[in-house]
Amino acid sequence: MVRTGGGLLVSLAVIVGGILLASLRVNLYFYFAGYVVLQYVVVATAWNILGGYAGYVNFGTSAFFALGAYTAIFLIEAFRAPLPVLILAGGLVSGLLGLGIGYLTLRLKGVFFSIATLALSVVLQTLIMNWDYVGGAKGVTVIRPGSPLFGNWVRLLFTVMVGLAVAAVTVAWIIERSWVGRGLRALRDSEEAAECMGVPTLRLKLFATTISGFLLGVAGAPFPYYVTYVEPSSAFNLDYAVNALAMPMIGGTTTWIGPVIGAVLLGTAQQVATVTISSELNLLIVGVVLVAFVVLAPEGIVGLVRRPRGR
Amino acid sequence: MVGGRLEVEGLTKRFGGFTALNGVSLDVKSGERFGLIGPNGSGKTTLINCVSGALSTDGGRIRFEGRDITAIPAHQRTRLGVVRSFQIPKPFISMTVLENLVIPLEYAAGARAERADCAAEAMDILRTIGLESKAHTRPAGLTQIEMRKLELARAMAAKPKLLISDEAMAGLSSGEVDDILTILFRLNERGITIIMIEHIMRAVMRFSERIIVLDAGEPIAEGTPNEIVRNSAVEKAYLGE
């Protein structure tokens, strides 16, 4: 109970800190870059609920992210819906897609599941490319409504992302400590044994894919307002899929803090590299770091820190 | 609390064109020590996969304590009390031995109350099976016999009424076989029905009150250990003409 209370305090502190940061009048670029890092905290945490806790590696992260973004675009085009509605709707639609891929786990395990999610991403991108209402292949320009909170859209979106990141991490934290988390861990170790020990594996997997999908959609929903111009190849960018997988792997997949560490470190490194060296260097950094970690520290940074203490 | 009667009626299972089980029927009474033997490939493991729910059936009926369980998922059968152990141990490798037992306690035995209680109960089970010194190690650090004991301990934690032990003794020394037998006898004394699948004849013959012999997916003999030993059809199935 003490720990739960402490967690709540930390969450509140982070949100208040975010609002305070947003009221500071520093260079807007910092909010712009901070948004991306926070967005990756959400994406990595969401990926990890399925990939880390349940052991089902999703290569189609970009599909869920983009679906959130395109749901938002549709609602903006059709109803000029406000931001909270966009975020909720983006989450729900992607959550539904998550539920769908959850049923795939009945027949597809391991690498075959991963291939299916990758294929899903390609199929969805093709569909969006041919849907003119949301811009089709040439993309769509989104006009931000005037006079937002904090006097500026970038500052507002930054604050919103702080809130979403805290929410995502809290969800992961709760799952990890609950009987659901322990059940997912059992099925990651051995699905057959888990089922025979009374764990309702299908229901837990559906839960994991749905929550994971929901959070990925949530991360993608503010994207149109952030970039103001969305086209399929940016929303379905492979970066999301690669980062979503690399960040938890680098941080450590077994705890909620792993994806956060990975996202902050790798996300920041990418932002710095984009400014100082070249924007093309991003994926190279991810690739090299990922290979290094897979070989040298398969349990990520969390594993490195824990090892000296034994276990 | 005596329960655990299992009735299997005309169970059929096909893999493509191959019939692994052809109308197998058996009736295991509650509290019984039941042996299931047969040459390799005779369908023993397929039979228990069907009973435990890991495989769907292509015909026939499975009843547990009078209730038809043919179509319900495996985890629900476990909750009703049909629990199996695996031929090749499948421990939860990322958890400690103790945590391995908490999963069935929490999920199958319906003890979702307090975690501390679960841990205490898991420790009790480890003590009765002689694994308490390993409670906080990972399964990777266990020896072969300890791994088998963990497999049984985890099955016990699911509070079985019917325990299906799938070759729990393969590859063990004769002293270790006696260890496992003692555990199974003790479980049976508590009223748990036990089906033992085993290749070690000394163990099955000593343990079982009744034995059924499968060959090529069909039961060829049934009776007490003494009757089975003298049965010529069984001899033929194992040794050929």
XYZ file of C-alpha atoms in Angstrom:
552
model
C 0.000 0.000 0.000
C 2.835 2.345 0.897
C 4.403 1.621 -2.463
C 1.130 2.268 -4.276
C 0.798 5.602 -2.513
C 4.407 6.426 -3.349
C 3.824 5.547 -6.987
C 0.813 7.827 -7.100
C 2.822 10.697 -5.635
C 5.594 10.205 -8.172
C 3.044 10.171 -11.024
C 1.465 13.398 -9.795
C 4.875 14.985 -9.322
C 5.842 14.117 -12.902
C 2.610 15.601 -14.286
C 2.951 18.794 -12.236
C 6.607 18.957 -13.280
C 5.492 18.634 -16.902
C 3.026 21.498 -16.555
C 5.672 23.659 -14.887
C 8.130 22.825 -17.639
C 5.527 23.794 -20.222
C 5.075 27.181 -18.578
C 8.804 27.907 -18.766
C 9.714 30.107 -21.676
C 12.671 28.157 -23.026
C 13.291 27.517 -26.697
C 10.302 25.737 -28.258
C 12.601 23.169 -29.803
C 13.089 21.528 -26.397
C 9.365 20.849 -26.142
C 9.378 19.612 -29.688
C 12.159 17.126 -28.966
C 10.781 16.272 -25.528
C 7.470 15.309 -27.126
C 9.198 12.696 -29.272
C 11.044 11.197 -26.315
C 7.840 11.031 -24.251
C 5.955 9.567 -27.181
C 8.549 6.806 -27.264
C 8.053 6.219 -23.535
C 4.401 5.472 -24.324
C 5.218 3.387 -27.403
C 7.949 1.352 -25.693
C 5.823 0.771 -22.588
C 2.870 -0.314 -24.720
C 5.034 -2.672 -26.771
C 6.503 -4.144 -23.626
C 3.134 -5.129 -22.152
C 2.776 -7.603 -25.005
C 6.411 -8.211 -25.983
C 8.034 -8.146 -22.567
C 5.374 -9.449 -20.212
C 3.628 -11.931 -22.485
C 6.561 -12.711 -24.795
C 4.758 -11.998 -28.064
C 7.015 -9.841 -30.233
C 5.029 -7.304 -32.216
C 6.791 -6.038 -35.352
C 3.737 -4.099 -36.451
C 3.924 -1.308 -33.877
C 3.777 1.306 -36.618
C 0.384 -0.034 -37.717
C -1.124 0.624 -34.289
C 0.561 3.999 -33.981
C -0.573 5.040 -37.455
C -4.078 3.756 -36.871
C -4.287 6.050 -33.843
C -3.007 8.949 -35.934
C -5.369 8.268 -38.835
C -8.359 7.814 -36.530
C -7.549 11.303 -35.252
C -7.249 12.666 -38.792
C -10.600 11.161 -39.721
C -12.268 12.712 -36.669
C -10.636 16.070 -37.333
C -11.764 16.034 -40.967
C -15.257 14.830 -40.156
C -16.159 16.520 -36.881
C -13.299 18.825 -35.841
C -13.265 16.688 -32.713
C -11.333 18.029 -29.709
C -7.994 16.550 -28.632
C -9.222 14.390 -25.701
C -11.764 12.729 -28.014
C -9.043 12.093 -30.608
C -6.826 10.417 -28.030
C -9.605 8.230 -26.660
C -10.896 7.274 -30.106
C -7.387 6.570 -31.414
C -6.816 4.289 -28.454
C -10.116 2.471 -28.886
C -9.668 1.794 -32.606
C -6.113 0.533 -32.125
C -7.240 -1.454 -29.099
C -9.790 -3.167 -31.324
C -7.051 -4.028 -33.807
C -5.075 -5.346 -30.841
C -7.972 -7.597 -29.880
C -7.944 -8.870 -33.459
C -4.270 -9.799 -33.428
C -4.904 -11.371 -30.027
C -6.959 -14.032 -31.752
C -4.020 -14.659 -34.099
C -2.070 -15.947 -31.086
C -4.366 -18.970 -31.076
C -2.563 -20.314 -34.121
C 0.589 -18.256 -34.448
C 3.375 -18.366 -31.910
C 6.898 -17.026 -31.763
C 8.382 -15.729 -34.974
C 5.227 -16.522 -36.986
C 3.219 -14.137 -34.843
C 5.847 -11.455 -35.459
C 5.713 -11.998 -39.218
C 1.915 -11.711 -39.143
C 2.083 -8.376 -37.308
C 4.615 -7.086 -39.819
C 2.305 -8.137 -42.647
C -0.592 -6.436 -40.902
C 1.347 -3.189 -40.952
C 1.919 -3.454 -44.712
C -1.736 -4.269 -45.400
C -2.972 -1.365 -43.306
C -0.567 1.063 -44.933
C -1.803 0.005 -48.374
C -5.410 0.545 -47.309
C -4.682 4.024 -45.939
C -2.717 4.949 -49.055
C -5.801 4.286 -51.115
C -8.247 6.107 -48.884
C -8.519 9.638 -50.254
C -10.664 11.010 -47.440
C -7.660 10.935 -45.083
C -5.243 12.144 -47.731
C -4.317 8.910 -49.491
C -0.734 8.565 -50.630
C -0.148 12.305 -50.969
C -0.895 12.955 -47.328
C -3.018 15.500 -45.548
C -2.390 18.859 -43.917
C -3.954 19.299 -40.511
C -4.825 22.775 -39.324
C -4.487 23.284 -35.579
C -7.418 25.122 -33.997
C -6.445 28.530 -32.595
C -5.548 29.613 -29.049
C -4.706 26.378 -27.229
C -3.765 26.037 -23.550
C -0.267 27.268 -22.649
C -0.585 29.657 -25.582
C 1.142 27.306 -27.972
C 0.389 23.908 -29.518
C 3.857 22.464 -29.042
C 3.797 23.306 -25.343
C 0.292 21.878 -25.004
C 1.141 18.651 -26.808
C 4.264 18.291 -24.714
C 2.185 18.501 -21.529
C -0.399 16.073 -22.905
C 2.370 13.616 -23.726
C 3.723 13.915 -20.173
C 0.277 12.896 -18.934
C -0.019 10.028 -21.441
C 3.446 8.738 -20.578
C 2.608 8.740 -16.875
C -0.700 6.990 -17.608
C 0.965 4.331 -19.784
C 3.692 3.621 -17.253
C 1.104 3.441 -14.455
C -0.918 0.896 -16.435
C 2.214 -1.210 -16.989
C 3.123 -0.881 -13.308
C -0.307 -2.061 -12.183
C -0.340 -4.993 -14.608
C 3.115 -6.078 -13.548
C 2.152 -6.239 -9.877
C -1.234 -7.876 -10.337
C -2.238 -11.488 -10.833
C -2.601 -10.636 -14.533
C 1.097 -9.814 -14.711
C 2.065 -13.023 -12.963
C -0.167 -14.996 -15.321
C 1.397 -13.317 -18.365
C 4.841 -14.125 -17.026
C 3.858 -17.768 -16.617
C 2.581 -17.981 -20.175
C 5.705 -16.281 -21.485
C 7.797 -19.004 -19.828
C 5.588 -21.875 -21.006
C 2.166 -21.385 -22.465
C 1.309 -25.065 -22.218
C 2.303 -25.367 -18.563
C 0.529 -22.106 -17.697
C -2.718 -23.330 -19.223
C -2.392 -26.610 -17.332
C -1.851 -24.718 -14.097
C -5.176 -22.956 -14.456
C -4.048 -19.759 -16.193
C -6.657 -18.647 -18.765
C -3.973 -18.035 -21.377
C -6.221 -16.930 -24.239
C -8.029 -14.351 -22.116
C -4.762 -12.945 -20.755
C -3.247 -12.744 -24.227
C -6.309 -10.913 -25.555
C -6.058 -8.534 -22.622
C -2.374 -7.869 -23.334
C -2.804 -7.318 -27.079
C -5.782 -5.020 -26.514
C -4.130 -2.863 -23.836
C -0.915 -2.715 -25.836
C -2.816 -1.721 -28.976
C -4.842 0.859 -27.064
C -1.746 2.596 -25.685
C -0.033 2.576 -29.087
C -3.106 4.206 -30.603
C -3.124 6.759 -27.798
C 0.496 7.595 -28.593
C -0.352 8.111 -32.254
C -3.513 10.190 -31.839
C -1.869 13.579 -31.087
C 0.628 12.991 -33.926
C -1.373 14.886 -36.631
C -1.447 18.044 -34.505
C 2.217 17.630 -33.709
C 3.511 17.379 -37.285
C 0.500 19.110 -39.003
C 1.252 17.186 -42.184
C 0.735 13.421 -42.196
C 1.372 10.996 -45.009
C 1.340 7.181 -44.803
C 5.105 6.707 -45.006
C 5.715 8.981 -42.020
C 2.903 7.569 -39.863
C 3.809 3.975 -40.749
C 7.512 4.697 -40.414
C 9.642 1.659 -39.644
C 11.335 3.754 -36.932
C 8.380 3.173 -34.630
C 8.513 -0.589 -35.004
C 12.273 -0.713 -34.545
C 12.379 1.714 -31.634
C 9.403 0.124 -29.891
C 11.331 -3.110 -29.831
C 14.816 -1.738 -29.245
C 13.989 0.531 -26.325
C 12.554 -2.132 -23.999
C 15.323 -4.548 -25.034
C 17.943 -1.991 -24.076
C 16.244 -0.954 -20.854
C 15.079 -4.432 -19.848
C 11.824 -6.137 -20.778
C 10.788 -7.647 -17.458
C 9.916 -4.483 -15.520
C 8.018 -1.269 -16.204
C 11.120 0.849 -15.717
C 13.033 -0.908 -18.540
C 11.133 0.639 -21.462
C 11.239 4.029 -19.740
C 15.017 3.915 -19.377
C 15.427 2.656 -22.934
C 13.090 5.272 -24.387
C 14.690 8.162 -22.522
C 18.260 7.116 -23.341
C 17.738 6.090 -26.952
C 15.127 8.763 -27.679
C 17.377 11.505 -26.348
C 20.415 10.134 -28.154
C 18.457 10.173 -31.410
C 17.280 13.732 -30.880
C 20.820 14.892 -30.122
C 22.200 13.038 -33.131
C 19.532 14.520 -35.388
C 20.625 18.038 -34.477
C 24.369 17.581 -34.174
C 25.250 15.001 -36.803
C 22.536 13.935 -39.202
C 18.919 12.868 -39.124
C 19.789 9.727 -41.041
C 21.961 8.490 -38.218
C 19.014 7.601 -35.957
C 18.449 4.049 -37.037
C 22.177 3.372 -37.198
C 22.468 4.322 -33.526
C 19.524 2.093 -32.628
C 20.923 -0.805 -34.611
C 24.415 -0.654 -33.141
C 23.189 -0.213 -29.566
C 20.641 -2.995 -29.965
C 23.191 -5.462 -31.304
C 25.547 -4.567 -28.463
C 22.871 -5.133 -25.849
C 21.546 -8.358 -27.309
C 25.075 -9.780 -27.249
C 26.434 -8.281 -24.035
C 23.438 -7.599 -21.812
C 20.405 -9.591 -22.957
C 18.485 -8.535 -19.866
C 19.032 -4.869 -20.602
C 20.176 -2.128 -18.278
C 17.829 -3.334 -15.540
C 19.502 -6.748 -15.744
C 22.965 -5.155 -15.593
C 22.078 -3.224 -12.465
C 20.501 -6.231 -10.779
C 23.141 -8.800 -11.519
C 25.717 -7.765 -8.892
C 23.046 -8.049 -6.206
C 22.508 -11.683 -7.188
C 19.361 -12.760 -9.030
C -13.026 -35.326 0.307
C -12.867 -38.233 -2.044
C -13.484 -37.385 -5.650
C -11.827 -37.550 -8.996
C -13.687 -40.217 -10.895
C -12.762 -40.090 -14.566
C -14.814 -41.772 -17.257
C -13.586 -41.872 -20.816
C -15.916 -43.260 -23.450
C -14.992 -44.130 -27.005
C -12.288 -41.465 -27.249
C -10.924 -41.013 -30.758
C -8.101 -38.751 -31.900
C -6.706 -38.477 -35.408
C -3.674 -36.606 -36.684
C -4.385 -36.294 -40.397
C -4.714 -39.858 -41.651
C -3.168 -41.380 -38.549
C -5.510 -42.600 -35.831
C -3.680 -42.123 -32.555
C -6.590 -43.183 -30.373
C -9.319 -45.453 -31.625
C -12.362 -45.544 -29.384
C -10.552 -45.787 -26.060
C -12.750 -46.232 -23.002
C -11.679 -46.350 -19.403
C -13.151 -45.759 -16.008
C -10.884 -44.582 -13.205
C -12.594 -44.767 -9.829
C -12.137 -42.084 -7.253
C -9.164 -42.657 -5.008
C -7.734 -45.273 -7.340
C -4.098 -45.740 -8.337
C -4.377 -46.396 -12.038
C -1.547 -47.395 -14.339
C -1.445 -46.622 -18.052
C 1.208 -48.475 -20.012
C 1.993 -49.414 -23.577
C 4.862 -49.448 -26.078
C 6.219 -46.203 -27.525
C 3.721 -44.544 -29.844
C 0.766 -46.432 -28.437
C -1.124 -43.232 -27.624
C -0.578 -42.834 -23.869
C 0.483 -39.218 -23.997
C -2.148 -38.400 -26.629
C -4.765 -39.850 -24.304
C -3.744 -37.674 -21.395
C -3.399 -34.646 -23.659
C -7.038 -35.183 -24.580
C -8.066 -35.676 -20.961
C -6.186 -32.592 -19.743
C -7.484 -30.486 -22.627
C -4.218 -29.788 -24.451
C -5.692 -31.512 -27.524
C -9.230 -31.490 -28.837
C -10.894 -34.809 -29.491
C -12.384 -36.227 -32.699
C -15.048 -38.282 -31.014
C -16.032 -39.719 -27.709
C -16.726 -38.263 -24.336
C -14.747 -37.421 -21.213
C -16.555 -37.128 -17.893
C -15.055 -35.989 -14.614
C -17.040 -36.534 -11.446
C -20.086 -37.018 -13.619
C -19.613 -33.754 -15.472
C -18.940 -33.698 -19.209
C -15.597 -31.922 -19.719
C -15.004 -32.934 -23.357
C -15.351 -29.387 -24.700
C -14.099 -27.107 -21.932
C -10.656 -25.444 -22.084
C -7.686 -26.901 -20.265
C -7.393 -24.251 -17.558
C -10.977 -24.861 -16.478
C -10.367 -28.604 -16.250
C -7.438 -27.811 -13.986
C -9.705 -25.735 -11.780
C -12.152 -28.644 -11.572
C -9.306 -30.793 -10.328
C -7.834 -32.570 -13.367
C -4.133 -31.762 -13.133
C -1.256 -33.208 -15.101
C 2.487 -33.119 -14.862
C 4.644 -33.062 -17.955
C 6.883 -35.798 -19.278
C 9.557 -33.232 -20.055
C 9.380 -30.780 -17.128
C 8.132 -27.358 -18.191
C 8.942 -25.094 -15.254
C 8.388 -21.330 -15.405
C 12.060 -20.527 -15.936
C 12.002 -16.839 -15.062
C 10.541 -17.517 -11.619
C 11.947 -19.033 -8.466
C 10.814 -22.486 -7.397
C 8.482 -20.911 -4.860
C 6.958 -18.531 -7.424
C 6.394 -21.515 -9.713
C 3.983 -22.868 -7.113
C 2.254 -19.557 -6.483
C 0.884 -19.524 -10.061
C -1.309 -22.634 -9.656
C -2.192 -21.639 -6.095
C -3.412 -18.312 -7.367
C -5.071 -19.443 -10.566
C -6.188 -23.016 -10.137
C -6.792 -23.417 -6.428
C -8.860 -20.248 -6.293
C -6.727 -18.709 -3.555
C -6.575 -15.233 -4.970
C -6.769 -13.774 -1.494
C -3.429 -12.797 -0.034
C -0.058 -13.295 -1.623
C 1.568 -13.955 1.727
C -0.805 -16.887 2.288
C 0.034 -18.261 -1.134
C 3.739 -18.106 -0.399
C 3.273 -19.831 2.956
C 1.205 -22.570 1.382
C 3.704 -22.989 -1.452
C 6.434 -23.382 1.157
C 4.381 -26.090 2.895
C 4.084 -28.035 -0.330
C 7.817 -27.691 -0.986
C 8.480 -29.008 2.501
C 6.335 -32.099 2.036
C 8.080 -32.845 -1.237
C 11.568 -32.074 0.066
C 12.421 -29.027 -2.039
C 12.282 -26.307 0.605
C 16.018 -25.645 0.445
C 15.631 -24.713 -3.232
C 12.631 -22.415 -2.777
C 14.462 -19.288 -3.858
C 16.545 -20.660 -6.726
C 15.586 -20.621 -10.380
C 14.650 -23.935 -12.016
C 17.785 -23.761 -14.186
C 19.834 -24.574 -11.088
C 17.935 -27.783 -10.273
C 19.063 -31.361 -10.813
C 17.002 -33.855 -12.798
C 15.272 -35.317 -9.717
C 14.607 -31.860 -8.258
C 13.091 -30.815 -11.560
C 10.711 -33.807 -11.399
C 9.839 -32.935 -7.829
C 9.131 -29.358 -8.840
C 6.847 -30.636 -11.574
C 4.937 -32.693 -8.996
C 4.954 -29.929 -6.396
C 3.503 -27.496 -8.921
C 0.801 -30.016 -9.812
C 0.032 -30.410 -6.092
C -0.312 -26.664 -5.726
C -3.178 -26.795 -8.217
C -5.074 -28.889 -5.620
C -5.807 -31.870 -7.866
C -8.530 -34.411 -7.315
C -7.119 -36.406 -10.196
C -3.381 -36.221 -10.816
C -2.029 -37.496 -14.113
C 1.659 -38.188 -13.797
C 3.232 -38.471 -17.245
C 6.491 -40.409 -16.934
C 7.580 -38.586 -13.808
C 10.388 -41.079 -13.286
C 11.997 -41.462 -16.714
C 15.758 -41.208 -16.448
C 15.929 -41.380 -12.658
C 18.036 -43.797 -10.614
C 16.238 -46.529 -8.691
C 16.656 -44.697 -5.383
C 15.135 -41.587 -6.933
C 12.282 -43.626 -8.407
C 11.482 -44.777 -4.860
C 11.494 -41.133 -3.712
C 8.903 -40.166 -6.298
C 6.843 -43.293 -5.599
C 6.724 -42.402 -1.910
C 5.426 -38.941 -2.786
C 2.748 -40.369 -5.078
C 1.666 -42.926 -2.472
C 1.357 -40.152 0.097
C -0.763 -38.039 -2.271
C -3.008 -41.012 -2.918
C -3.481 -41.551 0.811
C -4.889 -38.027 0.983
C -7.617 -39.111 -1.394
C -6.156 -37.968 -4.709
C -6.866 -40.251 -7.638
C -3.688 -40.897 -9.603
C -3.116 -42.035 -13.168
C 0.473 -43.051 -13.699
C 2.003 -43.324 -17.133
C 5.310 -45.024 -16.894
C 7.849 -47.166 -18.699
C 9.565 -48.316 -15.522
C 7.650 -51.545 -14.960
C 8.899 -52.059 -11.409
C 7.322 -48.727 -10.460
C 3.974 -49.147 -12.249
C 3.511 -52.695 -11.053
C 4.195 -51.717 -7.455
C 2.101 -48.591 -7.569
C -1.018 -49.444 -9.547
C -4.116 -51.168 -8.299
C -5.329 -51.530 -11.855
C -3.558 -51.195 -15.167
C -4.698 -50.625 -18.710
C -2.433 -51.422 -21.661
C -2.626 -49.425 -24.879
C -1.248 -50.583 -28.183
C -1.586 -48.647 -31.443
C -4.320 -46.477 -29.973
C -6.458 -49.291 -28.629
C -6.715 -50.878 -25.193
C -5.547 -54.480 -25.398
C -5.683 -55.502 -21.755
C -6.952 -54.348 -18.410
C -6.566 -55.799 -14.952
C -4.477 -56.026 -11.805
C -0.687 -55.936 -12.184
C -0.514 -59.705 -11.784
C -3.043 -60.320 -14.526
C -1.238 -57.928 -16.855
C 2.121 -59.645 -16.344
C 0.621 -62.976 -17.357
C -1.329 -61.606 -20.334
C -0.037 -62.956 -23.637
C -1.389 -60.073 -25.727
C 0.654 -57.629 -23.650
C 3.765 -59.706 -24.082
C 3.212 -59.716 -27.834
C 2.703 -55.937 -27.944
C 5.971 -55.318 -26.149
C 8.176 -58.081 -27.526
C 6.565 -59.103 -30.795
C 5.695 -62.676 -31.763
